[in-house]
Protein backbone atom coordinates (compact mmCIF):
# COMPACT_ATOMS: atom_id res chain seq x y z
CA MET A 1 4.89 -23.73 14.97
CA PRO A 2 6.62 -20.93 17.47
CA LYS A 3 7.24 -22.47 20.49
CA THR A 4 7.98 -21.06 24.02
CA LEU A 5 10.79 -21.82 26.03
CA PRO A 6 10.79 -21.63 29.73
CA LEU A 7 13.75 -18.88 31.22
CA PRO A 8 16.74 -21.16 32.54
CA PRO A 9 16.56 -21.48 36.66
CA GLY A 10 17.32 -18.25 38.20
CA VAL A 11 17.68 -15.84 35.59
CA ARG A 12 15.48 -12.64 35.21
CA ARG A 13 13.86 -11.48 31.77
CA ASP A 14 15.92 -8.49 32.63
CA VAL A 15 18.86 -9.45 33.07
CA ARG A 16 18.88 -11.98 29.95
CA ARG A 17 17.49 -8.61 27.85
CA SER A 18 20.59 -6.32 29.59
CA ALA A 19 23.04 -8.69 28.39
CA VAL A 20 21.92 -9.21 24.63
CA ARG A 21 21.48 -5.55 24.30
CA ALA A 22 24.62 -4.98 25.70
CA ALA A 23 25.64 -7.57 22.91
CA LEU A 24 24.15 -5.73 20.06
CA ALA A 25 25.38 -2.36 21.12
CA VAL A 26 29.57 -3.78 21.05
CA THR A 27 28.19 -5.58 17.82
CA ALA A 28 27.03 -2.33 16.27
CA ALA A 29 29.83 -0.74 17.68
CA ALA A 30 32.93 -2.29 16.94
CA THR A 31 31.63 -2.60 13.45
CA LEU A 32 30.86 1.19 12.94
CA THR A 33 34.24 1.76 14.15
CA ALA A 34 36.08 -0.99 11.86
CA ALA A 35 34.27 1.00 8.65
CA GLY A 36 35.47 4.01 9.40
CA PHE A 37 32.44 6.04 8.84
CA THR A 38 30.10 8.00 11.32
CA VAL A 39 26.34 7.40 10.57
CA ALA A 40 24.14 11.06 11.48
CA SER A 41 23.45 11.56 15.58
CA THR A 42 20.82 9.57 16.92
CA GLY A 43 18.04 10.95 18.21
CA ALA A 44 17.29 13.70 20.92
CA ARG A 45 18.22 11.09 24.56
CA ALA A 46 16.63 12.46 28.06
CA ALA A 47 18.92 14.14 29.96
CA ASP A 48 20.43 12.91 33.12
CA GLY A 49 18.51 15.52 35.57
CA ASP A 50 15.21 14.27 33.87
CA VAL A 51 12.21 12.96 36.19
CA ALA A 52 9.91 11.77 33.36
CA THR A 53 11.22 10.58 29.87
CA SER A 54 9.59 9.05 26.82
CA VAL A 55 11.01 7.02 24.01
CA LEU A 56 9.14 5.43 21.28
CA ALA A 57 10.97 3.47 19.77
CA ASP A 58 14.82 2.70 20.10
CA LEU A 59 16.22 0.37 17.44
CA THR A 60 19.07 -1.84 17.17
CA ILE A 61 20.44 -4.12 14.38
CA SER A 62 23.35 -6.37 14.77
CA ASP A 63 26.19 -6.81 11.18
CA VAL A 64 26.07 -10.48 9.92
CA PRO A 65 26.38 -10.34 6.69
CA ALA A 66 25.19 -14.37 6.35
CA ALA A 67 22.01 -12.66 6.92
CA GLY A 68 22.31 -9.55 4.96
CA LEU A 69 21.43 -6.88 8.02
CA ASP A 70 24.43 -3.90 8.32
CA ALA A 71 24.63 -2.64 11.91
CA PHE A 72 22.45 0.39 12.84
CA ASN A 73 21.30 1.95 16.38
CA GLY A 74 19.54 4.86 16.29
CA VAL A 75 16.20 6.62 18.41
CA PHE A 76 12.76 7.98 17.24
CA GLY A 77 10.44 9.88 18.95
CA THR A 78 11.80 11.03 22.50
CA ALA A 79 10.80 13.80 25.68
CA GLY A 80 11.82 15.20 29.20
CA SER A 81 10.68 16.93 31.62
CA PRO A 82 13.12 18.05 34.31
CA PRO A 83 11.63 18.55 38.05
CA ASN A 84 9.00 21.41 38.04
CA GLY A 85 10.06 21.71 34.20
CA GLY A 86 6.35 21.15 32.78
CA LEU A 87 5.21 20.16 29.20
CA ASP A 88 7.18 18.73 26.42
CA ASN A 89 5.05 17.33 23.53
CA GLY A 90 8.11 15.84 22.44
CA ASP A 91 10.44 15.56 19.88
CA LEU A 92 9.42 13.49 16.44
CA SER A 93 12.06 14.28 14.02
CA ASP A 94 14.34 11.61 13.38
CA PRO A 95 17.83 12.19 12.44
CA SER A 96 19.08 8.85 12.73
CA GLY A 97 17.15 7.42 10.35
CA VAL A 98 14.99 5.03 12.06
CA LEU A 99 11.89 5.10 9.88
CA ASN A 100 14.39 3.81 7.22
CA TYR A 101 13.45 0.48 8.29
CA LEU A 102 10.73 1.13 11.08
CA THR A 103 7.44 2.34 9.95
CA VAL A 104 5.38 3.75 12.16
CA ARG A 105 1.08 3.31 11.93
CA GLY A 106 -0.93 6.49 13.28
CA GLN A 107 -0.37 9.18 14.71
CA ALA A 108 2.62 8.99 17.18
CA VAL A 109 2.92 10.56 20.30
CA VAL A 110 5.63 10.57 22.63
CA ARG A 111 5.20 13.66 25.63
CA THR A 112 6.36 14.00 29.34
CA ASN A 113 5.65 16.35 31.78
CA ALA A 114 7.00 17.02 35.60
CA GLU A 115 5.16 19.05 38.21
CA ALA A 116 4.58 19.28 41.77
CA ALA A 117 1.54 17.30 41.75
CA ARG A 118 3.43 14.81 39.69
CA ASN A 119 4.53 13.34 36.49
CA TRP A 120 4.24 11.57 34.24
CA ALA A 121 5.32 10.17 30.66
CA GLN A 122 3.30 8.90 27.75
CA ALA A 123 4.15 6.90 24.12
CA GLN A 124 1.50 6.08 22.08
CA ALA A 125 1.14 4.51 18.45
CA SER A 126 -1.28 2.56 16.32
CA GLY A 127 1.56 0.34 14.95
CA PHE A 128 4.62 -0.46 13.94
CA THR A 129 7.04 -2.71 11.08
CA LEU A 130 10.43 -3.12 10.79
CA SER A 131 11.60 -4.04 7.56
CA LEU A 132 14.72 -6.08 6.84
CA ASN A 133 16.02 -7.26 3.32
CA GLU A 134 12.34 -6.30 2.10
CA ARG A 135 10.82 -8.09 4.58
CA ASP A 136 8.58 -7.81 6.66
CA PHE A 137 10.84 -8.98 9.66
CA LEU A 138 8.81 -7.72 12.81
CA ALA A 139 5.49 -6.48 13.44
CA VAL A 140 3.80 -5.24 16.60
CA GLY A 141 -0.03 -3.80 17.05
CA ALA A 142 -1.21 -1.14 19.00
CA LEU A 143 0.43 0.05 21.56
CA ASP A 144 -0.26 2.45 25.08
CA ALA A 145 2.34 3.13 27.49
CA TYR A 146 2.50 5.43 30.24
CA ALA A 147 3.82 5.90 34.14
CA GLU A 148 2.85 8.25 36.79
CA CYS A 149 4.37 9.43 40.04
CA ILE A 150 2.82 10.97 42.59
CA PRO A 151 5.25 12.99 45.60
CA ALA A 152 4.78 13.35 49.44
CA PRO A 153 2.63 14.19 50.88
CA ILE A 154 0.25 12.49 49.14
CA GLY A 155 2.88 9.46 48.32
CA PRO A 156 5.31 8.32 46.70
CA LEU A 157 2.42 5.86 45.11
CA ALA A 158 3.80 4.80 41.06
CA LEU A 159 1.41 2.95 38.66
CA ALA A 160 2.28 1.77 34.59
CA TYR A 161 0.73 0.39 32.24
CA ALA A 162 1.83 -0.84 28.59
CA HIS A 163 -1.50 -1.78 26.56
CA THR A 164 -0.55 -3.65 23.47
CA ASP A 165 -2.81 -6.17 20.59
CA SER A 166 -3.40 -9.13 22.24
CA ASN A 167 0.07 -9.29 23.68
CA THR A 168 1.26 -10.53 20.34
CA ILE A 169 3.83 -9.50 17.92
CA GLY A 170 4.62 -11.29 14.42
CA VAL A 171 7.59 -12.39 13.72
CA LEU A 172 8.06 -13.27 9.33
CA GLY A 173 4.17 -14.63 9.73
CA ARG A 174 4.42 -16.58 12.86
CA GLN A 175 2.08 -15.05 16.06
CA VAL A 176 4.57 -14.63 19.01
CA PRO A 177 3.77 -14.49 22.88
CA THR A 178 5.41 -12.57 25.73
CA GLY A 179 8.42 -14.52 26.58
CA THR A 180 10.41 -16.47 24.91
CA THR A 181 9.58 -18.55 21.58
CA GLN A 182 11.87 -20.49 19.29
CA ILE A 183 10.61 -20.69 15.14
CA GLU A 184 11.95 -22.11 12.27
CA VAL A 185 12.88 -20.38 9.26
CA THR A 186 13.94 -20.39 5.68
CA GLY A 187 16.54 -18.22 4.21
CA ALA A 188 14.24 -17.35 1.40
CA GLU A 189 11.44 -16.10 4.16
CA LEU A 190 15.09 -14.26 5.70
CA GLY A 191 15.59 -12.53 2.42
CA ALA A 192 18.99 -14.31 2.87
CA ALA A 193 20.66 -15.65 0.10
CA GLY A 194 23.03 -18.01 1.06
CA VAL A 195 20.87 -19.24 4.60
CA SER A 196 19.03 -22.01 4.04
CA THR A 197 17.45 -22.56 7.34
CA ALA A 198 17.40 -20.56 10.86
CA THR A 199 16.06 -20.77 14.07
CA LEU A 200 15.14 -17.47 15.48
CA THR A 201 14.77 -17.30 18.95
CA VAL A 202 12.49 -14.55 20.22
CA GLN A 203 12.22 -12.42 24.09
CA TYR A 204 9.26 -10.12 23.97
CA ASP A 205 8.62 -8.44 27.34
CA GLN A 206 5.85 -6.33 28.35
CA ILE A 207 7.09 -4.00 31.31
CA GLU A 208 5.13 -2.70 34.10
CA ASP A 209 6.92 -1.20 36.67
CA PRO A 210 4.93 -1.44 39.20
CA SER A 211 2.56 -4.17 37.78
CA GLY A 212 -1.57 -4.39 38.29
CA GLY A 213 -2.34 -1.22 36.38
CA GLY A 214 -2.95 0.73 40.26
CA TYR A 215 -1.03 2.55 42.59
CA GLN A 216 1.69 1.04 44.18
CA PRO A 217 3.49 2.37 47.11
CA GLN A 218 6.76 3.72 45.72
CA SER A 219 9.26 6.52 43.98
CA SER A 220 8.75 5.23 40.35
CA ALA A 221 7.65 3.59 37.41
CA ARG A 222 8.23 3.01 33.99
CA ALA A 223 6.65 0.60 31.08
CA GLY A 224 6.81 -0.05 27.80
CA LEU A 225 8.17 -3.43 25.28
CA ASP A 226 11.46 -5.04 24.70
CA ILE A 227 11.76 -7.23 21.13
CA THR A 228 15.15 -9.20 21.08
CA ILE A 229 15.35 -12.22 18.09
CA SER A 230 18.72 -13.50 17.18
CA GLY A 231 18.98 -16.50 15.01
CA ALA A 232 21.10 -19.24 14.72
CA LEU A 233 21.86 -19.88 10.59
CA ARG A 234 22.59 -22.93 8.59
CA ASP A 235 23.43 -23.77 4.86
CA GLU A 236 21.98 -26.02 2.49
CA GLU A 237 24.61 -29.14 4.58
CA GLY A 238 23.54 -27.81 8.01
CA GLN A 239 27.09 -26.44 8.80
CA GLU A 240 26.36 -23.08 11.09
CA LEU A 241 26.86 -20.01 9.39
CA TYR A 242 26.04 -17.43 12.22
CA ASP A 243 24.59 -17.81 16.32
CA GLY A 244 23.87 -14.81 17.92
CA PRO A 245 21.91 -11.37 17.95
CA LEU A 246 20.12 -10.57 14.98
CA ASP A 247 18.13 -7.10 15.88
CA ASP A 248 17.08 -5.65 18.82
CA VAL A 249 13.64 -3.67 19.74
CA GLU A 250 12.34 -1.03 22.04
CA LEU A 251 9.16 0.58 21.58
CA GLY A 252 6.96 3.12 23.96
CA HIS A 253 9.85 3.26 27.21
CA VAL A 254 8.61 5.91 29.85
CA ASP A 255 9.93 6.35 32.81
CA VAL A 256 9.20 8.91 35.73
CA THR A 257 10.48 9.60 39.52
CA CYS A 258 9.71 11.73 42.10
CA ASP A 259 13.70 12.47 42.67
CA GLY A 260 13.96 15.72 43.09
CA THR A 261 10.09 16.84 42.81
CA THR A 262 9.32 20.10 45.16
CA SER A 263 6.56 22.17 45.94
CA PRO A 264 7.20 26.23 44.18
CA PRO A 265 7.81 28.38 46.29
CA VAL A 266 4.47 30.54 47.16
CA THR A 267 6.45 33.57 47.11
CA THR A 268 6.94 36.44 44.85
CA PRO A 269 9.47 35.93 42.06
CA PRO A 270 11.69 38.63 41.24
CA PRO A 271 11.48 41.38 38.49
CA THR A 272 15.10 40.33 37.18
CA SER A 273 13.27 36.82 36.26
CA PRO A 274 13.91 36.05 32.72
CA PRO A 275 10.36 35.81 30.76
CA VAL A 276 8.92 32.92 29.94
CA THR A 277 8.71 31.85 26.37
CA SER A 278 6.52 30.05 24.47
CA PRO A 279 6.62 26.81 23.95
CA PRO A 280 7.30 25.75 19.71
CA PRO A 281 4.67 24.71 18.20
CA VAL A 282 3.31 21.82 19.08
CA THR A 283 3.82 18.91 15.07
CA SER A 284 1.49 16.96 16.10
CA PRO A 285 -1.10 17.60 18.89
CA PRO A 286 -1.98 14.11 21.00
CA PRO A 287 -5.18 12.79 20.42
CA THR A 288 -6.41 12.27 24.56
CA GLU A 289 -4.77 14.18 27.18
CA PRO A 290 -3.86 11.73 29.71
CA PRO A 291 -6.32 10.72 32.52
CA ILE A 292 -5.68 11.59 36.55
CA THR A 293 -5.82 8.78 39.08
CA ILE A 294 -6.86 10.44 42.04
CA PRO A 295 -5.19 7.60 44.80
CA PRO A 296 -7.66 6.04 46.80
CA VAL A 297 -7.60 7.95 50.40
CA THR A 298 -7.44 5.56 53.24
CA VAL A 299 -10.74 6.68 56.10
CA PRO A 300 -9.48 5.78 59.65
CA PRO A 301 -11.78 4.28 61.70
CA VAL A 302 -15.06 5.64 63.57
CA THR A 303 -15.06 4.47 66.91
CA VAL A 304 -19.09 4.82 68.61
CA SER A 305 -19.21 4.46 72.05
CA PRO A 306 -21.54 1.75 73.03
CA ILE A 307 -25.17 3.53 73.75
CA THR A 308 -27.46 1.76 76.59
CA VAL A 309 -30.66 1.79 76.11
CA PRO A 310 -33.07 1.99 80.33
CA PRO A 311 -35.01 -1.74 80.11
CA VAL A 312 -39.43 -0.99 79.11
CA THR A 313 -41.65 -1.72 81.76
CA ASP A 314 -45.10 -2.43 80.13
CA PRO A 315 -48.06 -1.71 83.48
CA PRO A 316 -49.95 -4.16 83.97
CA ILE A 317 -53.36 -4.39 82.16
CA THR A 318 -56.36 -5.68 84.41
CA ILE A 319 -58.86 -7.46 82.16
CA PRO A 320 -62.88 -6.25 84.06
CA PRO A 321 -65.38 -9.25 84.87
CA VAL A 322 -67.95 -10.11 81.97
CA THR A 323 -71.16 -10.71 83.26
CA VAL A 324 -73.20 -12.94 80.99
CA PRO A 325 -76.78 -12.41 81.47
CA PRO A 326 -79.19 -15.94 81.32
CA VAL A 327 -80.96 -16.45 78.35
CA THR A 328 -84.71 -17.29 78.64
CA VAL A 329 -85.69 -19.62 76.25
CA PRO A 330 -89.21 -19.27 76.04
CA PRO A 331 -91.30 -23.34 75.58
CA VAL A 332 -92.55 -24.67 72.20
CA THR A 333 -95.28 -25.99 71.95
CA ILE A 334 -95.89 -28.35 69.51
CA PRO A 335 -99.31 -28.68 67.30
CA PRO A 336 -100.57 -31.90 66.67
CA ILE A 337 -100.12 -34.01 63.60
CA THR A 338 -102.88 -35.67 62.29
CA LEU A 339 -101.77 -38.16 59.97
CA PRO A 340 -104.41 -38.73 57.24
CA PRO A 341 -104.83 -42.23 56.64
CA THR A 342 -102.95 -43.85 54.36
CA LYS A 343 -106.26 -46.51 53.06
CA PRO A 344 -109.89 -45.71 53.50
CA PRO A 345 -111.92 -48.95 54.97
CA VAL A 346 -113.29 -51.27 52.57
CA THR A 347 -116.66 -50.77 53.29
CA LYS A 348 -118.61 -54.28 52.12
CA PRO A 349 -122.99 -53.86 50.81
CA PRO A 350 -125.39 -56.06 52.92
CA THR A 351 -126.04 -59.54 51.53
CA PRO A 352 -129.62 -59.21 50.69
CA SER A 353 -131.68 -61.66 52.21
CA PRO A 354 -133.27 -64.04 49.29
CA THR A 355 -137.54 -63.40 49.23
CA PRO A 356 -139.76 -66.40 48.47
CA THR A 357 -141.05 -66.45 45.07
CA LYS A 358 -143.83 -69.13 46.46
CA PRO A 359 -146.04 -69.26 50.22
CA GLY A 360 -144.28 -72.50 51.54
CA PRO A 361 -147.17 -75.10 52.64
CA SER A 362 -148.41 -74.72 55.51
CA HIS A 363 -148.99 -78.16 56.79
CA GLU A 364 -146.71 -81.43 55.78
CA PRO A 365 -146.99 -81.92 51.78
CA ASP A 366 -149.12 -84.72 51.18
CA TYR A 367 -147.08 -87.33 49.27
CA GLY A 368 -149.89 -89.67 48.22
CA TYR A 369 -152.37 -90.33 45.24
CA GLY A 370 -154.78 -88.86 45.71
CA ASP A 371 -157.93 -86.03 44.73
CA ARG A 372 -155.32 -82.77 44.20
CA GLY A 373 -158.60 -80.46 43.04
CA ASP A 374 -158.47 -78.10 45.96
CA HIS A 375 -155.37 -76.57 44.92
């Protein structure tokens, strides 16, 4: 698994990178001189007086026989604009033969522009693959690098960015993030027959100066990717065969400055000025025009004098008395209420007097045994 290593205390990435780059350059130059032959001239580089430069790819390979590598140095895709020099759509020829090692995917864009209002530089490609010993040694995804500088009176203001795929690259099939990473590989993966194992140290830097993706108050800007790979190579017995740089790849390096930028004169040019010639035909027109970003404008604060509002006095409100007329309630006559008897009276019939059936005697009865003829 890749292992990310921290930088030693007090060591800056650009300083370390410069040291490795110098070692690679010295190694390549010494090897070419000792070999006694001359390689084709490297691609056109930016002139010293340019205020906007762009280089799509700058490749350096060290001479490492143990790894099967021969020394090489070259650039591919360059553009440069002097002060107020206008647009340069770039040179995409390959006189140094970088494309023998590096495959550039998609449409390559490298261009610069310098004018009174701003200087900018841009580099774009859909991806890159570096092949060494018939192996895909390094793979980089899509890259869009841009730098811009706005001079006075608006500036100086500068911005820069280098957008890549997930900020990761691939080294022999391993995903490597930004920073310093060590990975263990075999000689078969390197394509080096005499190598058994190797430890590769990958230094991957994403340059954005100024950082943050927004305008900063400075007079220059730069962006791009730097990838430096060194290795410690060992044989089957573990004996060290080589320990040092293998290759260095700079991709999408764009650089601009506001120095030397002046506004064009307002006077009419003299008739003896040379005619303006048309630029050469563009072989690879850029897909998009870089956006023109207007820096933020700071509006000074406006002080408003206080406004005094006079107090408002409400007039008193008098409520007139309300007279309520007397209310006369008429008498209420309640009719008498006759309650019906709840139970009718019980009338008993008269008791009849008994009627004698035989008249009573007119004298005292006779209780003797005499004669009763007259009765």
